Coordinates of C-alpha atoms in Angstrom, one line a residue:
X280 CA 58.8 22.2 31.1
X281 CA 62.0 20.1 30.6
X282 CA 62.4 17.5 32.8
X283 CA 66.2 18.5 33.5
X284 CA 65.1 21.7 34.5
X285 CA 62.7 20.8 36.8
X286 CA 65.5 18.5 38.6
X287 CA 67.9 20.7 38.5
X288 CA 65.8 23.4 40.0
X289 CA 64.6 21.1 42.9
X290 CA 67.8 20.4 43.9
X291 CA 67.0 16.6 44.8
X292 CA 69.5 13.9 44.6
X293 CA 68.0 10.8 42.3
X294 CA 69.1 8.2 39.8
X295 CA 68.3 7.7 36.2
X296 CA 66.6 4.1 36.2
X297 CA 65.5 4.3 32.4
X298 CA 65.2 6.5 29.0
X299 CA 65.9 10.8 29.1
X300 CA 65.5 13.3 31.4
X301 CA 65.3 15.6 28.3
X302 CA 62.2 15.1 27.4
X303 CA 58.5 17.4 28.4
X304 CA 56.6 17.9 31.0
X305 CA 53.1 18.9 30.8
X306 CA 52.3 18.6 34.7
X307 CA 53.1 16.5 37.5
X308 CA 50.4 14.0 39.2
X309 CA 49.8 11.9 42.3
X310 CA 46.4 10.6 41.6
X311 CA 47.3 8.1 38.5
X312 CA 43.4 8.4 38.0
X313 CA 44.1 12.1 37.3
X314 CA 46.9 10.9 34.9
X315 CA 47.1 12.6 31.2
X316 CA 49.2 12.5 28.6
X317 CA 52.7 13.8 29.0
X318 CA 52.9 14.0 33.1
X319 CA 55.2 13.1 35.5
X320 CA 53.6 10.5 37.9
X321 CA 54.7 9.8 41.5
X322 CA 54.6 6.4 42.9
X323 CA 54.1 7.7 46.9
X324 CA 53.8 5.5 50.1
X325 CA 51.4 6.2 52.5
X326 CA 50.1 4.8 55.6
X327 CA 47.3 2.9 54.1
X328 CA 48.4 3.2 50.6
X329 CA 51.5 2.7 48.0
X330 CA 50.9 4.2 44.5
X331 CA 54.0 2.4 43.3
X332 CA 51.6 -0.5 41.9
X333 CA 49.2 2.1 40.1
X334 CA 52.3 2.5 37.8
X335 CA 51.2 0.5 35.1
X336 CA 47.7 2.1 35.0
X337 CA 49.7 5.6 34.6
X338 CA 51.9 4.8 32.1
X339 CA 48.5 2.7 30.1
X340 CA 47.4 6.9 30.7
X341 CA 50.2 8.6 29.0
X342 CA 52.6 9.6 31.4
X343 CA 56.0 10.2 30.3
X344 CA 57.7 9.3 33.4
X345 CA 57.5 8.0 36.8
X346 CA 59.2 8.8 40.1
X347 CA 59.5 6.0 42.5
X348 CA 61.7 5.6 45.4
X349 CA 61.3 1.2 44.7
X350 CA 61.3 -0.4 41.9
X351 CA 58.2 -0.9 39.7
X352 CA 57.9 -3.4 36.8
X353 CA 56.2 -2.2 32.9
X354 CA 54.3 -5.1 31.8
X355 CA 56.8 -6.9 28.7
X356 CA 53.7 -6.3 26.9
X357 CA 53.5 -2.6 27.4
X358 CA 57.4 -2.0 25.8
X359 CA 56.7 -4.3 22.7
X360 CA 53.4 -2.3 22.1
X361 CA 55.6 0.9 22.1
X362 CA 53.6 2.5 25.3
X363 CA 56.8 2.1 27.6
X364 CA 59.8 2.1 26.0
X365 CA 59.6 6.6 26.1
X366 CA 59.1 6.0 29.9
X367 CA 61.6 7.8 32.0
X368 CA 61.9 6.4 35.6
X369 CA 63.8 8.5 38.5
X370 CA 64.6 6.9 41.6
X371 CA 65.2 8.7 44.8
X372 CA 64.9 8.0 48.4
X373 CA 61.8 9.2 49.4
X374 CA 59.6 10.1 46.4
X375 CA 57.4 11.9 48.5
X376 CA 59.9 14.7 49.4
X377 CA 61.4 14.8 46.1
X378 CA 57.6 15.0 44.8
X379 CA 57.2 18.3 47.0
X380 CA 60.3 19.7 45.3
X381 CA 59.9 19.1 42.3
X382 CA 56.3 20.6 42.6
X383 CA 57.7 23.6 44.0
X384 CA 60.2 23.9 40.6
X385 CA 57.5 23.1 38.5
X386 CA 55.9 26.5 39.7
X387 CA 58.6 28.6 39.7
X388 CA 59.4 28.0 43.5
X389 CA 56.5 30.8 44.5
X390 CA 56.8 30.2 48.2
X391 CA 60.9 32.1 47.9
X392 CA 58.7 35.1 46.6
X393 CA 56.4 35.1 49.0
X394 CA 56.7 35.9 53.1
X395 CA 55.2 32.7 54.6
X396 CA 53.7 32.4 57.6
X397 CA 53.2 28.4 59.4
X398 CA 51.0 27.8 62.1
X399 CA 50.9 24.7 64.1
X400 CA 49.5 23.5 66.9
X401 CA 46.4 21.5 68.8
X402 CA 44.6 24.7 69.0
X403 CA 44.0 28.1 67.7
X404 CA 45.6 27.5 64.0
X405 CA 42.2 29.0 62.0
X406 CA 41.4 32.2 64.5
X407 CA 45.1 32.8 65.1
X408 CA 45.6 33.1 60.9
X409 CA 42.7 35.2 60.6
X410 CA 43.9 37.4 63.3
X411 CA 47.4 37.5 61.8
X412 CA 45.6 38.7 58.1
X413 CA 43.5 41.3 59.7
X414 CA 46.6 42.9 61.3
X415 CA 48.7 42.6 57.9
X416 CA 46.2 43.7 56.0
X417 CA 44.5 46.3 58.0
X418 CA 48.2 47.9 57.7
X419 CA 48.3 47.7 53.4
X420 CA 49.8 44.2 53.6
X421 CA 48.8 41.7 50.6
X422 CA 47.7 38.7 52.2
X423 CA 46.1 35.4 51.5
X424 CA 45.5 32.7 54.0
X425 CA 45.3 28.5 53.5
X426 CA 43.7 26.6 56.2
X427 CA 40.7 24.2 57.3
X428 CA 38.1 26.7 55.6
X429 CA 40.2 26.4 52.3
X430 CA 42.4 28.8 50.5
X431 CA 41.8 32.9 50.1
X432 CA 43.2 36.2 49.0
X433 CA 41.2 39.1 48.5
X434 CA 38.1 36.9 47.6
X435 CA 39.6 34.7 45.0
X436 CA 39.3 31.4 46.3
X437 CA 40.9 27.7 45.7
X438 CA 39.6 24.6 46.3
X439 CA 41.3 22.6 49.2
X440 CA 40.5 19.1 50.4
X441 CA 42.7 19.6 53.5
X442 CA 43.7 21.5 56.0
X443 CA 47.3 21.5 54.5
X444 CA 47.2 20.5 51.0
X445 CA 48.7 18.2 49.4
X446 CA 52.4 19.4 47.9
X447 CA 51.5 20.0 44.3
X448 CA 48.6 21.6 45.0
X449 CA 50.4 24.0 47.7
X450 CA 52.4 25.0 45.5
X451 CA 50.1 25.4 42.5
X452 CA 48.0 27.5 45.3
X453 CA 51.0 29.8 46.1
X454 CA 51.8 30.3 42.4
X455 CA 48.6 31.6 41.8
X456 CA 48.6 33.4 44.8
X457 CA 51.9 35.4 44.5
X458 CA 50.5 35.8 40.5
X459 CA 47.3 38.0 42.2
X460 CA 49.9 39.9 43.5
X461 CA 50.0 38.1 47.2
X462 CA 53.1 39.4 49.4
X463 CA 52.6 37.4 52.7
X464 CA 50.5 34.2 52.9
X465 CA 49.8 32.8 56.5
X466 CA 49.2 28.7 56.5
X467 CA 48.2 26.6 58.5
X468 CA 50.5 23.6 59.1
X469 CA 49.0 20.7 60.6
X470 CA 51.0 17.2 62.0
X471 CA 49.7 14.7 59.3
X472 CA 50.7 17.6 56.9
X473 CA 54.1 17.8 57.6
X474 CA 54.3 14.0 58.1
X475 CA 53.2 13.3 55.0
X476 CA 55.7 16.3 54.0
X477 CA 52.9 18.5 52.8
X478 CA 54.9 21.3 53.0
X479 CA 58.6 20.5 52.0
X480 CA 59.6 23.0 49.6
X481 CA 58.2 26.1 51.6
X482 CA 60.6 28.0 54.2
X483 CA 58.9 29.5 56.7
X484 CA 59.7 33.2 56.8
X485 CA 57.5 32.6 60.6
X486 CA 57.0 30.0 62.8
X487 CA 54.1 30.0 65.5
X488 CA 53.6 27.2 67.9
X489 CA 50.2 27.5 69.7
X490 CA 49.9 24.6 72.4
X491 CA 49.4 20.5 72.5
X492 CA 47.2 18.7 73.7
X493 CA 46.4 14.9 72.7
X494 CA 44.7 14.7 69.5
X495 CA 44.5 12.8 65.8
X496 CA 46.1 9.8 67.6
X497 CA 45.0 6.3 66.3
X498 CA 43.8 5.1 62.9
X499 CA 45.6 6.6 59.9
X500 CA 47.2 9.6 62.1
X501 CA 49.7 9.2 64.6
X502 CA 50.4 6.5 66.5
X503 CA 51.2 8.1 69.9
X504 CA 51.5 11.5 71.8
X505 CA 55.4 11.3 71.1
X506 CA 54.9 11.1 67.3
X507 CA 52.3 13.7 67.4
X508 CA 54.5 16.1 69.1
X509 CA 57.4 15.2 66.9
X510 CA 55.4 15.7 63.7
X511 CA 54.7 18.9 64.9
X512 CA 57.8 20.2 65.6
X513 CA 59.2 19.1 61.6
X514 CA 57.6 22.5 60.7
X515 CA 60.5 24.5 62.8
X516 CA 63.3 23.1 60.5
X517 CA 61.7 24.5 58.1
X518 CA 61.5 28.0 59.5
X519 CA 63.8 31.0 60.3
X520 CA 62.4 32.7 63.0
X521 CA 59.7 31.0 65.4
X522 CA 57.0 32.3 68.1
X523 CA 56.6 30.0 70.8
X524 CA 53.8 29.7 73.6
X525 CA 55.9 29.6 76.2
X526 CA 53.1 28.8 79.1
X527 CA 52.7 25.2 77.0
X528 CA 54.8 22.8 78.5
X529 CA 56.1 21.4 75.1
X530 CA 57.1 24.4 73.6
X531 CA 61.5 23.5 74.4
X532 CA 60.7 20.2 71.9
X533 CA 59.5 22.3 69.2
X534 CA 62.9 23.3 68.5
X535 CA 64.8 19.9 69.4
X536 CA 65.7 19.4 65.6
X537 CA 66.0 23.1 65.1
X538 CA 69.1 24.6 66.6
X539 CA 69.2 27.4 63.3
X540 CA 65.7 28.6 64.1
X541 CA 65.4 32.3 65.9
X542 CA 63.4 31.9 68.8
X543 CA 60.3 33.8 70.2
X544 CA 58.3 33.8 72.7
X545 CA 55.0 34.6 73.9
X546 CA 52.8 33.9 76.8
X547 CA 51.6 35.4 80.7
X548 CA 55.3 34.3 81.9
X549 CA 57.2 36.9 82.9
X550 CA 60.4 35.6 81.1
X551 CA 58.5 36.0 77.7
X552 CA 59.7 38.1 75.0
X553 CA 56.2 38.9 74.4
X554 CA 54.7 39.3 77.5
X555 CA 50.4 39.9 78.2
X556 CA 48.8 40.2 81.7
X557 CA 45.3 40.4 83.1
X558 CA 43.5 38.3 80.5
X559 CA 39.5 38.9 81.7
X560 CA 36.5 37.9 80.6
X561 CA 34.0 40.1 79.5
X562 CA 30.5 40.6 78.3
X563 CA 29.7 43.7 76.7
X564 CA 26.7 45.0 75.0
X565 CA 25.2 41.7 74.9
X566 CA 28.5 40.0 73.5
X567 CA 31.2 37.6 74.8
X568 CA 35.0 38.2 74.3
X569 CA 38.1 39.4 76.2
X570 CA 40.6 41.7 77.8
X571 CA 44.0 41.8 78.3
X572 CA 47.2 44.1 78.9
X573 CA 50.7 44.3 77.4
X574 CA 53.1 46.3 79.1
X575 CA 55.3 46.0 75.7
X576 CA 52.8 48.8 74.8
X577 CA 50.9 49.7 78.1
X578 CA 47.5 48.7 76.6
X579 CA 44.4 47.6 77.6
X580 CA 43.4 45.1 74.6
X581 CA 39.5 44.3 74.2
X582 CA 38.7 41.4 71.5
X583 CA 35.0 40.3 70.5
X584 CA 36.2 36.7 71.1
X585 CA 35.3 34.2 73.6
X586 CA 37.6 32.3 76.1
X587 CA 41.2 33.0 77.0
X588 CA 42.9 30.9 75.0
X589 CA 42.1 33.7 72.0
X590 CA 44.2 36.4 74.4
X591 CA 47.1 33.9 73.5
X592 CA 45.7 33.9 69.8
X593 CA 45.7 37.6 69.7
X594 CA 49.0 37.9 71.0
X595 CA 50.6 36.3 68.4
X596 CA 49.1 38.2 65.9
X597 CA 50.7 41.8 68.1
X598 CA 53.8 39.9 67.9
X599 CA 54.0 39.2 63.7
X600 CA 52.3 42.2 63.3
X601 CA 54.8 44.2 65.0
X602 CA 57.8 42.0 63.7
X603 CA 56.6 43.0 60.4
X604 CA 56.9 46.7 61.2
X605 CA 52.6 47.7 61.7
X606 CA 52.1 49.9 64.2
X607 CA 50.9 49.0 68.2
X608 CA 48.3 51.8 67.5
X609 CA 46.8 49.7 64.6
X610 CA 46.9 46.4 65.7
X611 CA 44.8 47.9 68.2
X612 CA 42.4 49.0 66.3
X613 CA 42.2 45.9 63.9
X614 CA 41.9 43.5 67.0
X615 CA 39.0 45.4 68.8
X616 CA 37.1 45.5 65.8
X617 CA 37.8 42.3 64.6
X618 CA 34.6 40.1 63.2
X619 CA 35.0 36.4 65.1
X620 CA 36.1 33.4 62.7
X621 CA 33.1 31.5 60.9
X622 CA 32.0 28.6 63.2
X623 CA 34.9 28.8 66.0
X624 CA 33.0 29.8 69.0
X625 CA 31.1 32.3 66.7
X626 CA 28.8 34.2 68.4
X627 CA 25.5 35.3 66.7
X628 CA 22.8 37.6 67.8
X629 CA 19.5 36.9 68.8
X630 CA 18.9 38.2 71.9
X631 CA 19.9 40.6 74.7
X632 CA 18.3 37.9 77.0
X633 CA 20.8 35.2 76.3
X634 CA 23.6 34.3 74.1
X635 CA 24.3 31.9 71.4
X636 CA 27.4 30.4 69.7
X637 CA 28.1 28.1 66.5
X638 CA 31.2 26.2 67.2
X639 CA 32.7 23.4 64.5
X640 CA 34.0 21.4 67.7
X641 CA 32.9 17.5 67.0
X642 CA 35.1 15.4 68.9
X643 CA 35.3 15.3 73.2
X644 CA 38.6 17.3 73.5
X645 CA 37.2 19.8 71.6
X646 CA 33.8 20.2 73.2
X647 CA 35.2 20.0 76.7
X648 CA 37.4 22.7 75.4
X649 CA 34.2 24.4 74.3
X650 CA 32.0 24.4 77.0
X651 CA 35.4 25.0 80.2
X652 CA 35.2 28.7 77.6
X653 CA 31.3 29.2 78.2
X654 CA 32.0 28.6 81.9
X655 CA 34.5 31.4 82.4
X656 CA 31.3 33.3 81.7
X657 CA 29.0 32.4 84.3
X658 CA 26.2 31.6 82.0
X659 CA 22.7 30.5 84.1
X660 CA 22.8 27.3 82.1
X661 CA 24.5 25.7 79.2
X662 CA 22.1 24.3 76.2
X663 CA 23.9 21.9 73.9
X664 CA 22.4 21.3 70.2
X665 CA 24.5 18.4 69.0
X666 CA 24.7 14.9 67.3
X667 CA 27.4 14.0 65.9
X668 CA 29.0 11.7 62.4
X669 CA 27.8 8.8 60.9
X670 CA 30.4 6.6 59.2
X671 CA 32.6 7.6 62.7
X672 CA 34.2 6.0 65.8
X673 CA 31.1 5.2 68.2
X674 CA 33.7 5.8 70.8
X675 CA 33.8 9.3 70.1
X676 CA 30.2 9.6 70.2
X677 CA 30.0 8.0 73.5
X678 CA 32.8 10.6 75.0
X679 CA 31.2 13.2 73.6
X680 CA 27.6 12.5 75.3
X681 CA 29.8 12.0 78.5
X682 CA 31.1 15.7 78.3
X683 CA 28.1 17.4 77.5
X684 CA 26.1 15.4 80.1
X685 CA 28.7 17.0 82.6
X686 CA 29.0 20.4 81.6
X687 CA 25.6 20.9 80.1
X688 CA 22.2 21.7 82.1
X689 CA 20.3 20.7 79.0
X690 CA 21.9 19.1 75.6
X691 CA 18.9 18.8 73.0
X692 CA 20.2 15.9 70.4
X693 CA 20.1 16.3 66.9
X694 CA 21.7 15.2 63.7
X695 CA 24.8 16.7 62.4
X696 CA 26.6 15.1 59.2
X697 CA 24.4 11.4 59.6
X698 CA 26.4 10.6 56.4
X699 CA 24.8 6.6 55.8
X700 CA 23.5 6.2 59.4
X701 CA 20.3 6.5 61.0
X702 CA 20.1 9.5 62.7
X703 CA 18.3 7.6 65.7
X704 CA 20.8 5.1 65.9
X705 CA 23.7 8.1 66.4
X706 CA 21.7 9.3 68.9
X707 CA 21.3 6.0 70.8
X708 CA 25.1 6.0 71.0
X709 CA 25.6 9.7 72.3
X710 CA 22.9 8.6 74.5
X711 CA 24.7 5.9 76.1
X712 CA 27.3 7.8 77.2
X713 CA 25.7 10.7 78.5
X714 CA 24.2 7.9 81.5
X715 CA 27.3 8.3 82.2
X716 CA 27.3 11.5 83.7
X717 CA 23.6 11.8 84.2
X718 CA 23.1 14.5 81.9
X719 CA 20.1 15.8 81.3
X720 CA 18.1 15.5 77.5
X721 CA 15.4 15.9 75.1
X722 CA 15.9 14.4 70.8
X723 CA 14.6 17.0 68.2
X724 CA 16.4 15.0 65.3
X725 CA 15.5 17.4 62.7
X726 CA 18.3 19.9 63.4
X727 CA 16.4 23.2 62.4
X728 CA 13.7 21.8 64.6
X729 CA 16.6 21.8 67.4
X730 CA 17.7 24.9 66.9
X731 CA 14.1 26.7 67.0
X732 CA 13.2 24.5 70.9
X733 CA 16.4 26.0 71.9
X734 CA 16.2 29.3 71.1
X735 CA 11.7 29.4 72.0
X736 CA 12.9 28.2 75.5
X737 CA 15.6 30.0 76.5
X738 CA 16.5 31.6 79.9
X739 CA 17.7 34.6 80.9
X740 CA 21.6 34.5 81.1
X741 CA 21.5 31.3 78.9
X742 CA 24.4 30.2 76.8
X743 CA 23.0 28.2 74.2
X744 CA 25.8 25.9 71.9
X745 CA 25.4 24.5 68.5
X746 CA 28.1 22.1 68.4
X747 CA 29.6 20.5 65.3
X748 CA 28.7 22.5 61.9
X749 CA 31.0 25.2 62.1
X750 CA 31.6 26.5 59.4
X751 CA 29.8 23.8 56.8
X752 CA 27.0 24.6 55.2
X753 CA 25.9 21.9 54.2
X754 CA 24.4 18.2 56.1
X755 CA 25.2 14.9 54.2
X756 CA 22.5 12.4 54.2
X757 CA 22.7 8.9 52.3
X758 CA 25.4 10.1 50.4
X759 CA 24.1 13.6 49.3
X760 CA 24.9 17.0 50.7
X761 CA 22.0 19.4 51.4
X762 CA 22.6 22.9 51.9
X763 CA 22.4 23.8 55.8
X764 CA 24.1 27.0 56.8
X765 CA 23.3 27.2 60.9
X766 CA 23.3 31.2 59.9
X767 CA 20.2 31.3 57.7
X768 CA 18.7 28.7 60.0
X769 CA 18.8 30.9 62.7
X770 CA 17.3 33.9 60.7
X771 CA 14.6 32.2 58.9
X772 CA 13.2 31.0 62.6
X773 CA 13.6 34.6 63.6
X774 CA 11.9 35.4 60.5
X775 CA 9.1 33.3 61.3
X776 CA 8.9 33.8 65.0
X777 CA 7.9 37.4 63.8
X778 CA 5.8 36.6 61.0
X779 CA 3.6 34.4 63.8
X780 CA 3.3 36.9 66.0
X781 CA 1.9 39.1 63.6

């Protein structure tokens, strides 16, 4: 593609440091270890990082020209050789931005052809998108969906490294989306995403704003609560029409920067525009979820999901579902017979005696989160099967033993993801702060081994936890990922509990 055109098309304002803008462009790059012939490379700033000084190395690789927003210096060498004197350099303000848009004209600017969907928020992001694709599609809508468990539509999958991906790779995402025929794709959008302007280059046909609640402060993320809210609300300038949670105190400084943005809301307020009453919850037939009403439609809405955060959850998906014209009669139907999410407070069957969950929660806020849900159920006693990171803040370990020595009448310790750490040595640290809150334990290390004590010696009216897996499959040890999907764990002890008793 001609570099012109891709300018031209991204509509960013830049400078011509050196040689043509008329010259190819086989792809555009970030990694310059990725770097091949003929790219466009961006020299990017991050927190930890500045790519401007891997400009050299790209160049050495073949790229045809460079974006920077400083300036960067071609060894002498390099020109009189004949590698850099074809180099075109672009200077703009923030090559980051411009990066995004330039990505999004490199692939024909899919997200204008597509209705898009953002979701941000502390919590609720993955169920809430799911929700919102049942709904959609349920009702003949085309919908894929990019989030923490990577990037979907109608079984074709892409690979993602995070939650929201990088800009080119968005974009490359949505292209080949919207080329599978895609109409809607529902995203979730998360802080560091849009602070590291993830998704510039995508208007958001929707907006929802779930709830915050202090998290990804410190270290590489955001320095305080302020910029952590601020981040979040970015996505709303980006947006035409928003859904707010309007029982979350911060849902007025979503829109501070966004005076053009239609605003929604949500929530058990009366004032809501979307209003939903009489959350309960239930256990039915042996499983956990919830109920609630909505006098917009008089109904009484049951979902096979735990805690009542996931009424709000469900609610948002009644309220883009009916936005987008689907019927109140088949949202209902989608929502009561909706599967849960993979690994968010999924529950799984093995018994009508007691109940047990897989959740993916691995920090404190989380698991307190977590276990304040199993409460609302009256459970006779909360069993815990966790460990948690290796290669990770010991402080988080600590808090985490602290929390499940409160809540928890039994936690049985375990490895999760020991990474280049000895399992014992993780454990120690949970240990220590679980004296904090007396909690009692038992350490099964092996995991499967944990899983199979907890489920042998359960009690009647038990809630039993597996706490930090998720949706992995998969534990990494010294460097190597084994395959370890809590789902097969569960029915190869089933499995053998039967074949022993035979």
């Amino acid at each position: 593609m001609l570099l012109r055109k891709i300018l031209e098309d991204s509509k960013i304002s830049y400078d011509i440091v050196m040689g043509s803008i008329d010259i190819d462009i086989t792809d555009l790059e970030y990694d310059s270890r990725n770097v091949k012939p003929g790219v466009l490379f961006a020299c990017m700033k991050g927190k930890t990082s500045d790519s401007h000084k891997f400009a050299t190395q790209a160049a050495e690789n073949g790229a045809v020209a460079l974006l920077v927003q400083e300036p960067v210096m071609l060894p002498p060498g390099m020109l009189n050789k004949g590698l850099g004197e074809h180099i075109t350099i672009i200077n703009v303000a923030d090559s980051r931005k411009a990066f995004a848009r330039l990505a999004a004209a490199f692939f024909g600017n899919p997200a204008d052809k597509l209705k898009m969907i953002g979701i941000t928020g502390t919590k609720g992001k993955s169920t809430t998108s799911y929700m919102i694709e049942a709904v959609l599609k349920n009702a003949g809508k085309r919908i894929g969906v990019i989030g923490t468990i990577g990037a979907v539509f109608e079984g074709k999958k892409w690979e993602t490294k995070l939650t929201t991906p990088e800009s080119y790779d968005l974009h490359r995402i949505l292209a080949g989306m919207y080329a599978e025929g895609c109409e809607y794709v529902v995203m979730e959008v998360s802080s560091v995403g849009l602070m590291m302007d993830r998704a510039e280059g995508v208007e958001f046909d929707y907006g929802i704003y779930t709830n915050l609640s202090p998290d990804h402060i410190g270290g590489v993320e955001h320095e305080s609560f302020d910029e952590y809210m601020y981040c979040k609300s970015l996505m709303f300038k980006q947006c035409k029409k928003a859904f707010l949670n309007i029982d979350d105190e911060h849902w007025k400084d979503m829109l501070i920067d966004a005076p053009d943005c239609e605003c929604k809301t949500f929530g058990t307020d009366s004032e809501a525009d979307f209003c939903f009453k009489d959350i309960d919850c239930v256990k039915a037939d042996g499983v956990l979820g919830i109920e609630f009403t909505t006098p917009a439609d008089g109904r009484k809405y049951r979902v096979n999901f735990m805690g009542r955060f996931n009424a709000y959850n469900a609610a948002i998906a009644v309220c883009i579902g009916y936005a987008e014209g689907v019927s109140y009669e088949s949202i209902y139907k989608t929502l009561s017979n909706m599967p849960v999410v993979r690994g968010r407070v999924e529950e799984v069957k093995v018994s009508d005696k007691f109940n047990l969950i897989i959740d993916y929660a691995h920090n404190a806020l989380s698991m307190e989160s977590l276990l304040n849900t199993i409460k609302e159920y009256n459970p006779g006693r909360i069993v815990c099967v966790f460990g948690a990171g290796g290669n990770r803040s010991k402080l988080r370990r600590y808090d985490m033993g602290e929390i499940a020595g409160k809540y928890a009448e039994l936690s049985i310790l375990t490895a999760d993801n020991p990474r280049n750490e000895e399992v014992s040595v993780i454990i120690d640290d949970i240990i220590f702060g679980m004296n904090k809150s007396n909690g009692k334990y038992i350490i099964i290390e092996d995991r499967k081994e944990a899983i199979r004590y907890s489920i042998e010696n359960a009690k009647p009216g038990d809630i039993i936890a597996l706490i930090g897996k998720g949706h992995e499959d998969y534990q990494e040890i010294k460097g190597v990922k084994y395959h370890f999907d809590e789902r097969e764990v569960i029915a190869d002890i089933l499995k053998e509990a039967e074949y022993n008793k035979q």
